[in-house]
mmCIF file with all atom_site columns, C-alpha atoms in Angstrom:
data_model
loop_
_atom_site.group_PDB
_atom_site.id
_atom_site.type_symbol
_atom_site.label_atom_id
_atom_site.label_alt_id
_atom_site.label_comp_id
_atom_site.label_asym_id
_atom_site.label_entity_id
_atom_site.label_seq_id
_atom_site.pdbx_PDB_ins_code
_atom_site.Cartn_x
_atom_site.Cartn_y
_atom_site.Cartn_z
_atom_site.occupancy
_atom_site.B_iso_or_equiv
_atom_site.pdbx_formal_charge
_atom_site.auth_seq_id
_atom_site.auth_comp_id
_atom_site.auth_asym_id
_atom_site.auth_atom_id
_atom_site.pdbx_PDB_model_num
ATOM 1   C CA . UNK A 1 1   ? -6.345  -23.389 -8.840  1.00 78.00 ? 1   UNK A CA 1
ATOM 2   C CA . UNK A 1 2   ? -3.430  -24.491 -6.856  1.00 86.00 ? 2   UNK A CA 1
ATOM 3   C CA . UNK A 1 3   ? -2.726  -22.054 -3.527  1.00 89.00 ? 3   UNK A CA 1
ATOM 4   C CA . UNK A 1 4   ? 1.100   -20.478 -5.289  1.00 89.00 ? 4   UNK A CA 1
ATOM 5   C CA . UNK A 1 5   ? -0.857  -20.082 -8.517  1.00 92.00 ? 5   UNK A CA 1
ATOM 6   C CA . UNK A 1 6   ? -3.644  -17.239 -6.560  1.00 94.00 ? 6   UNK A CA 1
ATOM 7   C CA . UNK A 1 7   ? -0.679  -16.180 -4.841  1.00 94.00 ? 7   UNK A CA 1
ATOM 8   C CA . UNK A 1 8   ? 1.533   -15.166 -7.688  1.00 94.00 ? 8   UNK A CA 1
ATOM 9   C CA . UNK A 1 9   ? -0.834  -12.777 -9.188  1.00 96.00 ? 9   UNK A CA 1
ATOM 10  C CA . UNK A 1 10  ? 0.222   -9.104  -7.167  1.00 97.00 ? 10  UNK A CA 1
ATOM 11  C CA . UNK A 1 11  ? -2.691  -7.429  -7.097  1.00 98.00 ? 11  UNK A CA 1
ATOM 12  C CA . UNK A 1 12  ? -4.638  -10.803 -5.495  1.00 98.00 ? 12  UNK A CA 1
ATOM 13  C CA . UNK A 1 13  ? -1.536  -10.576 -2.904  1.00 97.00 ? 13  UNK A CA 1
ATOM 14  C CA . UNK A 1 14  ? -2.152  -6.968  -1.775  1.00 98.00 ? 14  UNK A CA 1
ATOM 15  C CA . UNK A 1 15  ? -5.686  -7.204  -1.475  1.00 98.00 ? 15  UNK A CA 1
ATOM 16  C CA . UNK A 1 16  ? -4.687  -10.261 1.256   1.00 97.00 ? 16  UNK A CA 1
ATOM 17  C CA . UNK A 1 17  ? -2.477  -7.873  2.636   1.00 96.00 ? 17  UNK A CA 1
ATOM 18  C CA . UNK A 1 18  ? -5.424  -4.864  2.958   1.00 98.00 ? 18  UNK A CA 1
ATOM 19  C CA . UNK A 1 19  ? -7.646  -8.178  4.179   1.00 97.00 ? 19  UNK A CA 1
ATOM 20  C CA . UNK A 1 20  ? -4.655  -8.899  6.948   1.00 96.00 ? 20  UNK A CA 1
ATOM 21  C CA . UNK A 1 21  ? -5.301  -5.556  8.105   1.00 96.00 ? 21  UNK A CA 1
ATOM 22  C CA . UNK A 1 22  ? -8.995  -6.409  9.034   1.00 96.00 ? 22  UNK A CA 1
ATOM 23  C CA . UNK A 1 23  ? -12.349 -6.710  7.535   1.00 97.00 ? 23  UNK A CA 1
ATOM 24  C CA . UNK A 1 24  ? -12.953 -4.219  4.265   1.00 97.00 ? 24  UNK A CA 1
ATOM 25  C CA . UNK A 1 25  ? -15.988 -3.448  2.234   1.00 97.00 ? 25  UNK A CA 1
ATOM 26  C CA . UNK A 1 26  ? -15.032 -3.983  -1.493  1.00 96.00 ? 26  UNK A CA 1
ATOM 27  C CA . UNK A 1 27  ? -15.303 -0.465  -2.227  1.00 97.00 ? 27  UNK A CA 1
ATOM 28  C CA . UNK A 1 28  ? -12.594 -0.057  0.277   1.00 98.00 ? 28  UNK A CA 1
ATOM 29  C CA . UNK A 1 29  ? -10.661 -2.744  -1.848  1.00 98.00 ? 29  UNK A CA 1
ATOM 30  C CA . UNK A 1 30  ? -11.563 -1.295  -4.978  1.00 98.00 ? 30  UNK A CA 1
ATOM 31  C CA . UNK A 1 31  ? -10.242 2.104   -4.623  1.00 98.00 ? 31  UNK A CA 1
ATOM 32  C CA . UNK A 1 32  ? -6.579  1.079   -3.235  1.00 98.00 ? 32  UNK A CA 1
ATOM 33  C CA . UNK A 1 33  ? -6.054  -1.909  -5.734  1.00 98.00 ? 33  UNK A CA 1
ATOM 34  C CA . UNK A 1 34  ? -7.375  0.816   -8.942  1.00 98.00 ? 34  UNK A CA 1
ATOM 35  C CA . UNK A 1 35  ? -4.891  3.527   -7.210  1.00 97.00 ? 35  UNK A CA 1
ATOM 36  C CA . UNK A 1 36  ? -1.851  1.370   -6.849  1.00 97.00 ? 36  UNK A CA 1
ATOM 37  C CA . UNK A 1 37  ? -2.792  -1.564  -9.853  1.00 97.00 ? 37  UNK A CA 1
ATOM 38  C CA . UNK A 1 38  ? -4.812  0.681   -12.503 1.00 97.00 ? 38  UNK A CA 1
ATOM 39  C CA . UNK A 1 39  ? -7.352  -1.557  -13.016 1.00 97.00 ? 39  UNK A CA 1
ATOM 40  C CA . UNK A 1 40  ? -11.034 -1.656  -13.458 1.00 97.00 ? 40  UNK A CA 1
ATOM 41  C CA . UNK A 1 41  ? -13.942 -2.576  -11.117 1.00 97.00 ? 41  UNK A CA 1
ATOM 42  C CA . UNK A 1 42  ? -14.882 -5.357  -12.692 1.00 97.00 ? 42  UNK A CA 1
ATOM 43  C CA . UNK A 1 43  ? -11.138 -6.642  -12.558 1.00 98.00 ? 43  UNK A CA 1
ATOM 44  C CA . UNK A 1 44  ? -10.980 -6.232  -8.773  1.00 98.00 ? 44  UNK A CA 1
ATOM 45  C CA . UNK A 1 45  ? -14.174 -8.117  -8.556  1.00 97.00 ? 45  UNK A CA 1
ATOM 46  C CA . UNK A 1 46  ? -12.618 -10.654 -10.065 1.00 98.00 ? 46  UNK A CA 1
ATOM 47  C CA . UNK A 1 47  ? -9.776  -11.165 -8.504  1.00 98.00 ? 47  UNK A CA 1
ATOM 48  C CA . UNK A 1 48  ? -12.106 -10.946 -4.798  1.00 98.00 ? 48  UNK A CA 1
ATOM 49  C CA . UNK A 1 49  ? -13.920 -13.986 -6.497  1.00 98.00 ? 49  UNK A CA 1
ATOM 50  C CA . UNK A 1 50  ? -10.803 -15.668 -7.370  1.00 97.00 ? 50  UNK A CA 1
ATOM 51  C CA . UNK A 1 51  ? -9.569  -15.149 -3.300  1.00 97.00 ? 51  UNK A CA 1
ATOM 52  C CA . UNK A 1 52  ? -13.194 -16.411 -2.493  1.00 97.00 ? 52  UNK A CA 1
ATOM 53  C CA . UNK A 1 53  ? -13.121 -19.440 -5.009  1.00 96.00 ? 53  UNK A CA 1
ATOM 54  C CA . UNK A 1 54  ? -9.792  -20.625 -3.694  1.00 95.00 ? 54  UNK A CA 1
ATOM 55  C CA . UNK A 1 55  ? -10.380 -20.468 0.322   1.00 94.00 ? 55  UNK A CA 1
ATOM 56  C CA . UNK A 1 56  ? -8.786  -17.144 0.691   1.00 96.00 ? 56  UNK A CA 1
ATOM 57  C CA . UNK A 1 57  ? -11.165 -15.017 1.187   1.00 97.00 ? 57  UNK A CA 1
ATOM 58  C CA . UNK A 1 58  ? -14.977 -14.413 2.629   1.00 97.00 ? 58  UNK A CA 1
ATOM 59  C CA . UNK A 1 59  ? -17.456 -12.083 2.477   1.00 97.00 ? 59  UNK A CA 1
ATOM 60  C CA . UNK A 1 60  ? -20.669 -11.235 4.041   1.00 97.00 ? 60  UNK A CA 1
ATOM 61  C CA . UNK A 1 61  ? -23.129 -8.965  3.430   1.00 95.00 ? 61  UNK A CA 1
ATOM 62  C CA . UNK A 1 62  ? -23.560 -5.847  5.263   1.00 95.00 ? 62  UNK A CA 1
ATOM 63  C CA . UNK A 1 63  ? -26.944 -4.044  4.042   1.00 95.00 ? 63  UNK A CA 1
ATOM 64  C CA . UNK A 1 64  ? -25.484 -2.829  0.893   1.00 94.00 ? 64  UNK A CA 1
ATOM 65  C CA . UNK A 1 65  ? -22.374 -3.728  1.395   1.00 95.00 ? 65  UNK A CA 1
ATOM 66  C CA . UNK A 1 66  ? -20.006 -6.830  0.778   1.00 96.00 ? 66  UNK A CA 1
ATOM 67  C CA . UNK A 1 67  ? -17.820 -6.852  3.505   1.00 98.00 ? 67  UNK A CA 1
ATOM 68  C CA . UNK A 1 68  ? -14.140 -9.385  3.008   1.00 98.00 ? 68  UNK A CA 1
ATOM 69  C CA . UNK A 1 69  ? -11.973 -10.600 5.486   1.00 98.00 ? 69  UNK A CA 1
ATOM 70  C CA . UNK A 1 70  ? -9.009  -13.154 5.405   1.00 97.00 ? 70  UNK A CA 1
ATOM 71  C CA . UNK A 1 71  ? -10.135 -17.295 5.482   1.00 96.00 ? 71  UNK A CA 1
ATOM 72  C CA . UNK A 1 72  ? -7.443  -18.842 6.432   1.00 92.00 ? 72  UNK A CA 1
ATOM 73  C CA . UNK A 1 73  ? -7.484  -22.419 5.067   1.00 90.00 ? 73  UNK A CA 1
ATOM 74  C CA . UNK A 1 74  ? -6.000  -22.073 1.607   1.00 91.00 ? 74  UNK A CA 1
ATOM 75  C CA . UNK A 1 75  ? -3.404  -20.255 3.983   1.00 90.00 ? 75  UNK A CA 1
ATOM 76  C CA . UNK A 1 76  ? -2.885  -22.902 6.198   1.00 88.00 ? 76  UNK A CA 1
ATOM 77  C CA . UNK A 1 77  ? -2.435  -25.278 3.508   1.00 89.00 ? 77  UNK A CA 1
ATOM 78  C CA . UNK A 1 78  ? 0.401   -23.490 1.947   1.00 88.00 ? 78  UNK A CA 1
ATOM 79  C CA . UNK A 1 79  ? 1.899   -22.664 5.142   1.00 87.00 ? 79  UNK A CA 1
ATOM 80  C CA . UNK A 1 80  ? 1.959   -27.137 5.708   1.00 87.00 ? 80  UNK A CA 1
ATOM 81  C CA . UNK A 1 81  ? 3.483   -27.852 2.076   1.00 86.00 ? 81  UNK A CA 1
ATOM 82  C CA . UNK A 1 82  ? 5.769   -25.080 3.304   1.00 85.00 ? 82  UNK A CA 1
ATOM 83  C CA . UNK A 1 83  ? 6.867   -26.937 6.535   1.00 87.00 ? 83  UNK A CA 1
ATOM 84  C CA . UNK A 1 84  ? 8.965   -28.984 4.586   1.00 88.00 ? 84  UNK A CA 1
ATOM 85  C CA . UNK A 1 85  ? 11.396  -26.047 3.901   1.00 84.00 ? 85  UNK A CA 1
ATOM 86  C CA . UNK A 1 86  ? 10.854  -24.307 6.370   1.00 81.00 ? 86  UNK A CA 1
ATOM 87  C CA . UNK A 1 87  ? 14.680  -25.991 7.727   1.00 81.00 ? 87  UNK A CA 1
ATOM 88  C CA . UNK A 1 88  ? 16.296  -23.995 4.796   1.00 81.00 ? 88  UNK A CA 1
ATOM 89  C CA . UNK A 1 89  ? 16.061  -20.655 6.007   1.00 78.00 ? 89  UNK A CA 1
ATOM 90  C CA . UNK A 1 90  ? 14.889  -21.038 9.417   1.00 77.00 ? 90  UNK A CA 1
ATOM 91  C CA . UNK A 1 91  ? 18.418  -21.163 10.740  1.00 79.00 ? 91  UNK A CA 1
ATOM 92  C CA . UNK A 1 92  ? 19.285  -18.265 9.238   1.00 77.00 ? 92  UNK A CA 1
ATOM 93  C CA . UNK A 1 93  ? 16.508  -16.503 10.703  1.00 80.00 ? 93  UNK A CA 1
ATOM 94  C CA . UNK A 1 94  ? 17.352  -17.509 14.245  1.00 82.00 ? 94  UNK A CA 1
ATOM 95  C CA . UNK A 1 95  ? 20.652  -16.358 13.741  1.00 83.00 ? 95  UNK A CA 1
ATOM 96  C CA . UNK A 1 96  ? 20.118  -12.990 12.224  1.00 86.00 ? 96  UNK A CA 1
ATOM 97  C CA . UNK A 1 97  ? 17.704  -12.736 15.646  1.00 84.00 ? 97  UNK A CA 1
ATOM 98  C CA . UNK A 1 98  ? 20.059  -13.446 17.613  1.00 88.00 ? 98  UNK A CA 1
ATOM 99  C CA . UNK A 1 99  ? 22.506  -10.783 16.066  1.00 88.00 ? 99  UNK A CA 1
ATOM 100 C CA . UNK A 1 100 ? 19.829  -8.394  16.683  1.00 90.00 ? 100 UNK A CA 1
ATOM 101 C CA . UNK A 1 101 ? 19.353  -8.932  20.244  1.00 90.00 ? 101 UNK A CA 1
ATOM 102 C CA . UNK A 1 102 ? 23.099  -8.879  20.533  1.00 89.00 ? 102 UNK A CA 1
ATOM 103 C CA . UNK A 1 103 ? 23.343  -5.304  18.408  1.00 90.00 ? 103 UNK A CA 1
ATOM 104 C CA . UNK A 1 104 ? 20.495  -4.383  21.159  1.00 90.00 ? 104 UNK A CA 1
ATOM 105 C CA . UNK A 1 105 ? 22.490  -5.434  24.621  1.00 89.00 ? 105 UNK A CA 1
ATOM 106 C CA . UNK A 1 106 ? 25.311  -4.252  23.453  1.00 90.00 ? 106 UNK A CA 1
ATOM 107 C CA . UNK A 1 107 ? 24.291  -0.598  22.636  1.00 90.00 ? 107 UNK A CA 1
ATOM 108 C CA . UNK A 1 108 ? 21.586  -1.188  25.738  1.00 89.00 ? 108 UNK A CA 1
ATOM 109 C CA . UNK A 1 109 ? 25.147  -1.866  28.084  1.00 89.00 ? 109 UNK A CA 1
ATOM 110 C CA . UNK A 1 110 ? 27.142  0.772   26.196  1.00 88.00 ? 110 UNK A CA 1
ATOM 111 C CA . UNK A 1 111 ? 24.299  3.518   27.024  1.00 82.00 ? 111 UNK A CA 1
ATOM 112 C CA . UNK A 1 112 ? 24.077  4.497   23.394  1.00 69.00 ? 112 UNK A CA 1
ATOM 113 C CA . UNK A 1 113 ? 20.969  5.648   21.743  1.00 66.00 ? 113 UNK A CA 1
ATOM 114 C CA . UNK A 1 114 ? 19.281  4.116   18.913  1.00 59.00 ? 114 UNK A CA 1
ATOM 115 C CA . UNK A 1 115 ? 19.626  6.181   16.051  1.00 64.00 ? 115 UNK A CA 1
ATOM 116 C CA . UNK A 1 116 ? 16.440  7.284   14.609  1.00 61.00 ? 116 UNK A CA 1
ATOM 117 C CA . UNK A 1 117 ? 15.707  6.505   11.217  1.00 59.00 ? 117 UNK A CA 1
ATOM 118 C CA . UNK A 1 118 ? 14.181  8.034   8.296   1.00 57.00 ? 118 UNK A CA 1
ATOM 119 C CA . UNK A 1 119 ? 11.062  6.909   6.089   1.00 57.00 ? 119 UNK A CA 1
ATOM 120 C CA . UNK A 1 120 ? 13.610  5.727   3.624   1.00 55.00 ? 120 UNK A CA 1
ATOM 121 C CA . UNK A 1 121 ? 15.960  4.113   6.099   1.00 54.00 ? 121 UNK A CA 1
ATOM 122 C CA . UNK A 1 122 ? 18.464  6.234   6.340   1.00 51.00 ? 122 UNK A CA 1
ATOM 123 C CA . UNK A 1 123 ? 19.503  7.980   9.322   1.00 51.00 ? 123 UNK A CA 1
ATOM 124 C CA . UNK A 1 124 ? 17.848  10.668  10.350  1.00 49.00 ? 124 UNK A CA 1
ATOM 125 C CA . UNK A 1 125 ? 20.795  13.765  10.274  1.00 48.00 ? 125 UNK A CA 1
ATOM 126 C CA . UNK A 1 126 ? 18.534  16.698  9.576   1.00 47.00 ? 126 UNK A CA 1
ATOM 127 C CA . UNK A 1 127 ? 15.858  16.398  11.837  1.00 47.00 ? 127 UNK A CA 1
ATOM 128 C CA . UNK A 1 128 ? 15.504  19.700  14.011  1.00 48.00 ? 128 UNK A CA 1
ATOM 129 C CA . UNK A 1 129 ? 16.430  18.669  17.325  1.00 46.00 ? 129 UNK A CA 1
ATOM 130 C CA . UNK A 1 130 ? 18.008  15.778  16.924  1.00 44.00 ? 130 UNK A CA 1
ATOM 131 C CA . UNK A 1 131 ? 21.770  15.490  17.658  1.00 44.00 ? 131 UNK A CA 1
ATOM 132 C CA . UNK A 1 132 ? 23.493  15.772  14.749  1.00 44.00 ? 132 UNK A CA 1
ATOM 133 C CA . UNK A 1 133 ? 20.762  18.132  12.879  1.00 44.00 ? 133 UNK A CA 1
ATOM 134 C CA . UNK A 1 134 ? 22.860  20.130  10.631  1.00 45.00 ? 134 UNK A CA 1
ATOM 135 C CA . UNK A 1 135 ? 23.133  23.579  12.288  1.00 45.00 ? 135 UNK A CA 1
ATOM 136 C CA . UNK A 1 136 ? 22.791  27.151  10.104  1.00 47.00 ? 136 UNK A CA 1
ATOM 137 C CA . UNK A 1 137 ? 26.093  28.216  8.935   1.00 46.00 ? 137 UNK A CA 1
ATOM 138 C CA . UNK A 1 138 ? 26.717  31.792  9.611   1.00 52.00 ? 138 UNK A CA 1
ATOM 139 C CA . UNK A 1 139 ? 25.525  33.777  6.558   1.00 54.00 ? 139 UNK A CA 1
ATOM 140 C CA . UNK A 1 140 ? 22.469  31.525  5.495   1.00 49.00 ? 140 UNK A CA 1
ATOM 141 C CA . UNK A 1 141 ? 24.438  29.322  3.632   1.00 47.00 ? 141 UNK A CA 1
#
């Protein structure tokens, strides 16, 4: 199976990204891929083998336990066929850094604080104790 082709399936893509975290069991695995993917046991299983198979992916046992971390040479191999593209969007990267860094000096230079944002992203306006938390009108309302 060709490195894209494991990587297109979702559910073999977040258990790499649970495996990025660090070494977990496969009942670890098992119980967020069935939370967030609805699927069985058996169907985790086989995407770990699939990971495993395809250079992704190794495990070792740990008393009762199968314990998988990351193996990064099917990794590696998609990063190089990458490389060739990598001039595409890697100028746009560098730029959008470097507007960044400027957005930073300049607020660093102006003295103004970073606005603190929100799990969704937004700015954080009603946060007690934060400057612009919305203060109790008069009356409760």
């Amino acid at each position: 199976m060709h490195a894209f082709d494991v990587l297109g399936d979702p559910v073999r893509r977040r258990i790499l990204e649970l495996l990025a975290e660090g070494e977990q069991s496969s009942g670890a695995i098992t119980q967020v891929v069935q939370a967030e993917f609805g699927i069985s046991q058996p169907a985790v299983s086989q995407h770990l083998k699939v990971l495993r198979d395809n250079g992704f992916a190794t495990v070792r046992p740990e008393g009762a336990r199968r314990l998988y971390a990351v193996d990064d040479t099917a990794l590696r191999e998609a990063d190089a066929w990458l490389s060739r593209f990598r001039r595409f969007w890697a100028p746009h990267l560098a730029a959008m850094a470097t507007e960044v860094a400027r957005g930073k000096r300049q607020r660093r230079l102006s003295g103004e604080q970073p606005q603190e944002r929100t799990e969704g992203g937004r700015q954080g306006t009603d946060q007690p104790g934060t400057p612009h938390a919305r203060k109790p009108r008069p009356g409760g309302g």
